[in-house]
Amino acid sequence: MAEQTQSGFVSHLIELRNRLMKALLTILLFFIALVYFANDIYSFVAAPLVAHLPSTATMIATDVTAPFFAPFKLTLFVALFASIPLILHQIWGFIAPGLYQHEKRMLMPILASSIILFYGGIAFCYFIVLPIILGFFTSAGPEMMTLAPDISSYLSFALKLFFAFGVAFEIPVAIMLLCWSGATTTQSLKEKRPYIVVGVFVVAMFLTPPDVLSQSLLALPMLVLFEIGLILATFYTAKPEQHESKE
């Protein structure tokens, strides 16, 4: 019996290793396919900033290696973001055999929604938040100032915002999982709404640059998503365990 348990544990470790290798290989393949377009990808990401620069201003590189490493780093992150659906597929393939059929039916929509919401958060940041923030910052300085943003600094700024909004848009998924697992209920969350509102602004303060505009542009969508999560969570309330066999 002990030998069978040990053999099962080892087989799970081997499967986990294989799936991790497939996930890393996916990222590598995406990176190889995209690295040729690294400069074009950076130009696309920098477009919201360039659109607000004066006609005589340009972006600069304060480090001699930055013109190479900044697009290279961005391409790696793009490859990671593009690989997320396939990475989650590997995760699902690892945990699905241990789930009941009704659990699979409940979790599959959540898994798909998490991918859509993550990309939706990044798109919201790029098309709406960045133009507003950059338009404000580039017009707020004194007239005698010459604006020349560093490409590495802007990349760090943009990636931080992309990640913050991508994660923040997962709030409905988090709420549904908490309610489905029985860790909390929609009624309990509604009663704690005032504390959650304060907590959302505190989280936004840590996830965004230190300015009120960025924090508000993240906190307000988070509050809207929280309310959406409460509505959707009514379909994912904890129920008595159903006696179904695992497949």
Coordinates of C-alpha atoms in Angstrom, one line a residue:
M1 CA 0.0 0.0 0.0
A2 CA 2.8 2.4 0.9
E3 CA 4.6 1.5 -2.3
Q4 CA 1.5 2.3 -4.3
T5 CA 1.1 5.6 -2.6
Q6 CA 4.7 6.5 -3.2
S7 CA 4.4 5.4 -6.8
G8 CA 1.3 7.6 -7.3
F9 CA 3.1 10.6 -5.7
V10 CA 6.1 10.2 -8.0
S11 CA 3.9 9.9 -11.1
H12 CA 2.2 13.2 -10.1
L13 CA 5.5 14.9 -9.7
I14 CA 6.6 13.6 -13.1
E15 CA 3.4 14.8 -14.7
L16 CA 3.8 18.2 -13.0
R17 CA 7.3 18.5 -14.3
N18 CA 6.2 17.6 -17.8
R19 CA 3.4 20.2 -17.8
L20 CA 5.8 22.9 -16.4
M21 CA 8.2 22.1 -19.2
K22 CA 5.4 22.4 -21.8
A23 CA 4.4 25.8 -20.3
L24 CA 8.0 27.0 -20.5
L25 CA 8.4 25.7 -24.0
T26 CA 5.2 27.6 -25.0
I27 CA 6.6 30.8 -23.7
L28 CA 9.9 30.2 -25.5
L29 CA 8.1 29.5 -28.8
F30 CA 6.1 32.6 -28.5
F31 CA 9.2 34.6 -27.7
I32 CA 11.1 33.2 -30.7
A33 CA 8.1 34.0 -33.0
L34 CA 7.9 37.6 -31.7
V35 CA 11.5 38.6 -31.1
Y36 CA 12.0 39.7 -34.7
F37 CA 9.2 42.2 -34.1
A38 CA 10.6 43.5 -30.8
N39 CA 11.1 47.1 -31.9
D40 CA 7.6 47.2 -33.5
I41 CA 6.1 45.8 -30.3
Y42 CA 7.8 48.5 -28.2
S43 CA 6.7 51.2 -30.6
F44 CA 3.1 49.9 -30.2
V45 CA 3.3 50.0 -26.4
A46 CA 5.0 53.4 -26.5
A47 CA 2.4 54.9 -28.9
P48 CA 0.2 56.4 -26.1
L49 CA 3.2 58.3 -24.8
V50 CA 4.5 59.3 -28.2
A51 CA 1.1 60.7 -29.1
H52 CA 1.3 63.2 -26.2
L53 CA 5.0 64.3 -26.7
P54 CA 5.7 67.6 -28.3
S55 CA 6.6 67.4 -32.0
T56 CA 10.2 68.3 -31.2
A57 CA 10.6 65.7 -28.3
T58 CA 11.7 62.1 -28.5
M59 CA 12.2 59.2 -26.1
I60 CA 15.8 58.7 -25.0
A61 CA 17.9 55.9 -23.7
T62 CA 20.1 56.7 -20.7
D63 CA 21.8 53.3 -20.8
V64 CA 23.9 52.2 -23.7
T65 CA 22.2 48.7 -23.6
A66 CA 18.7 50.0 -23.2
P67 CA 17.8 50.2 -27.0
F68 CA 18.4 46.4 -27.1
F69 CA 17.2 45.2 -23.7
A70 CA 14.1 47.3 -23.4
P71 CA 12.3 45.8 -26.5
F72 CA 13.8 42.4 -25.6
K73 CA 12.3 42.5 -22.1
L74 CA 9.0 43.7 -23.4
T75 CA 8.9 40.9 -26.0
L76 CA 9.5 38.4 -23.2
F77 CA 6.6 39.7 -21.2
V78 CA 4.4 39.7 -24.3
A79 CA 5.3 36.1 -24.9
L80 CA 4.4 35.3 -21.3
F81 CA 1.0 37.1 -21.6
A82 CA 0.2 35.4 -24.9
S83 CA 1.0 32.0 -23.3
I84 CA -1.4 32.4 -20.4
P85 CA -4.3 30.4 -22.1
L86 CA -2.0 27.5 -22.9
I87 CA -0.4 27.7 -19.4
L88 CA -3.8 27.6 -17.8
H89 CA -4.7 24.6 -20.0
Q90 CA -1.7 22.8 -18.6
I91 CA -2.8 23.6 -15.1
W92 CA -6.3 22.5 -15.8
G93 CA -5.0 19.2 -17.3
F94 CA -3.1 18.6 -14.0
I95 CA -6.0 19.3 -11.6
A96 CA -9.0 18.1 -13.7
P97 CA -8.6 14.4 -13.0
G98 CA -9.0 15.1 -9.2
L99 CA -12.3 17.0 -9.7
Y100 CA -15.9 15.7 -9.7
Q101 CA -17.9 16.2 -12.8
H102 CA -20.1 19.0 -11.3
E103 CA -16.9 20.7 -10.2
K104 CA -15.5 20.7 -13.7
R105 CA -18.8 22.2 -15.0
M106 CA -18.5 24.9 -12.4
L107 CA -14.8 25.7 -12.9
M108 CA -14.6 25.7 -16.7
P109 CA -16.5 29.0 -17.1
I110 CA -14.4 30.5 -14.4
L111 CA -11.2 29.5 -16.1
A112 CA -12.3 30.9 -19.4
S113 CA -13.5 34.1 -17.7
S114 CA -10.2 34.6 -16.0
I115 CA -8.4 34.6 -19.3
I116 CA -10.8 37.1 -20.9
L117 CA -10.8 39.4 -17.9
F118 CA -7.0 39.4 -17.7
Y119 CA -6.7 40.5 -21.3
G120 CA -9.6 42.8 -20.8
G121 CA -7.7 44.5 -18.0
I122 CA -4.6 45.0 -20.1
A123 CA -6.7 46.4 -23.0
F124 CA -8.5 48.8 -20.7
C125 CA -5.2 50.0 -19.4
Y126 CA -3.7 50.5 -22.8
F127 CA -6.6 52.1 -24.6
I128 CA -8.2 54.1 -21.8
V129 CA -6.0 54.5 -18.7
L130 CA -2.6 55.2 -20.3
P131 CA -3.8 58.0 -22.6
I132 CA -5.5 59.7 -19.7
I133 CA -2.6 59.4 -17.3
L134 CA 0.1 60.3 -19.9
G135 CA -1.9 63.2 -21.2
F136 CA -2.2 64.6 -17.7
F137 CA 1.5 64.1 -16.9
T138 CA 2.9 65.4 -20.1
S139 CA 0.8 68.6 -19.8
A140 CA 1.3 69.2 -16.1
G141 CA 4.9 70.3 -16.2
P142 CA 6.3 73.9 -16.6
E143 CA 6.4 75.2 -20.2
M144 CA 10.2 75.6 -20.1
M145 CA 10.7 71.9 -19.4
T146 CA 11.8 69.6 -22.2
L147 CA 10.1 66.2 -22.0
A148 CA 12.4 63.3 -23.0
P149 CA 11.2 60.0 -21.3
D150 CA 13.6 57.2 -20.9
I151 CA 12.6 54.0 -22.7
S152 CA 13.4 51.7 -19.8
S153 CA 11.6 53.8 -17.3
Y154 CA 8.5 54.0 -19.5
L155 CA 8.6 50.3 -20.0
S156 CA 8.7 49.6 -16.3
F157 CA 5.8 52.1 -15.8
A158 CA 3.7 50.5 -18.5
L159 CA 4.3 46.9 -17.5
K160 CA 3.5 47.7 -13.9
L161 CA 0.1 49.2 -14.9
F162 CA -0.6 46.3 -17.3
F163 CA 0.0 43.7 -14.6
A164 CA -2.0 45.7 -12.0
F165 CA -5.1 46.1 -14.3
G166 CA -4.8 42.5 -15.5
V167 CA -4.8 41.2 -12.0
A168 CA -7.5 43.7 -10.7
F169 CA -9.9 42.6 -13.4
E170 CA -9.8 39.1 -11.9
I171 CA -11.9 40.3 -8.9
P172 CA -15.2 38.7 -10.2
V173 CA -13.4 35.4 -10.6
A174 CA -11.9 35.6 -7.1
I175 CA -15.3 36.4 -5.6
M176 CA -17.0 33.5 -7.4
L177 CA -14.3 31.1 -6.2
L178 CA -14.6 32.3 -2.6
C179 CA -18.3 31.9 -2.6
W180 CA -18.2 28.6 -4.5
S181 CA -15.7 27.1 -2.0
G182 CA -17.8 28.3 1.0
A183 CA -15.1 30.6 2.3
T184 CA -17.6 33.5 2.3
T185 CA -21.0 34.4 1.0
T186 CA -22.4 37.3 -1.0
Q187 CA -24.3 38.5 2.0
S188 CA -21.2 38.7 4.1
L189 CA -19.3 40.6 1.3
K190 CA -22.2 43.1 1.0
E191 CA -22.1 43.7 4.8
K192 CA -18.3 44.4 4.5
R193 CA -18.6 46.7 1.5
P194 CA -17.4 49.9 3.3
Y195 CA -14.2 48.1 4.4
I196 CA -13.8 46.6 1.0
V197 CA -14.0 50.1 -0.6
V198 CA -11.2 51.4 1.6
G199 CA -9.2 48.2 1.0
V200 CA -9.6 48.6 -2.8
F201 CA -8.1 52.1 -2.7
V202 CA -5.2 50.9 -0.5
V203 CA -4.5 48.1 -2.9
A204 CA -4.6 50.5 -5.9
M205 CA -2.2 52.8 -4.0
F206 CA 0.4 50.0 -4.0
L207 CA -0.2 48.7 -7.5
T208 CA 0.0 52.0 -9.3
P209 CA 2.4 54.9 -9.5
P210 CA 2.2 57.3 -6.6
D211 CA -0.5 59.7 -7.9
V212 CA -4.2 60.0 -7.2
L213 CA -5.2 59.8 -10.8
S214 CA -3.6 56.4 -11.5
Q215 CA -5.0 55.1 -8.2
S216 CA -8.5 56.2 -8.9
L217 CA -8.5 54.9 -12.5
L218 CA -7.6 51.4 -11.0
A219 CA -9.8 51.6 -7.9
L220 CA -13.0 52.6 -9.6
P221 CA -13.0 49.7 -12.1
M222 CA -12.2 47.4 -9.2
L223 CA -15.3 48.5 -7.3
V224 CA -17.4 48.0 -10.4
L225 CA -15.9 44.5 -10.9
F226 CA -16.6 43.8 -7.2
E227 CA -20.3 44.5 -7.7
I228 CA -20.3 42.4 -10.9
G229 CA -18.6 39.6 -8.9
L230 CA -21.3 39.7 -6.3
I231 CA -24.0 39.3 -8.9
L232 CA -22.3 36.4 -10.6
A233 CA -21.4 34.8 -7.3
T234 CA -25.1 34.1 -6.7
F235 CA -24.7 31.3 -9.3
Y236 CA -21.6 29.9 -7.5
T237 CA -22.8 29.6 -3.9
A238 CA -21.6 26.7 -1.9
K239 CA -24.0 23.7 -2.2
P240 CA -24.1 20.3 -0.4
E241 CA -21.6 17.9 -1.9
Q242 CA -23.0 16.1 -4.8
H243 CA -22.2 12.4 -5.1
E244 CA -20.7 12.1 -8.5
S245 CA -17.8 10.0 -9.5
K246 CA -14.6 11.5 -10.8
E247 CA -13.8 11.1 -14.4

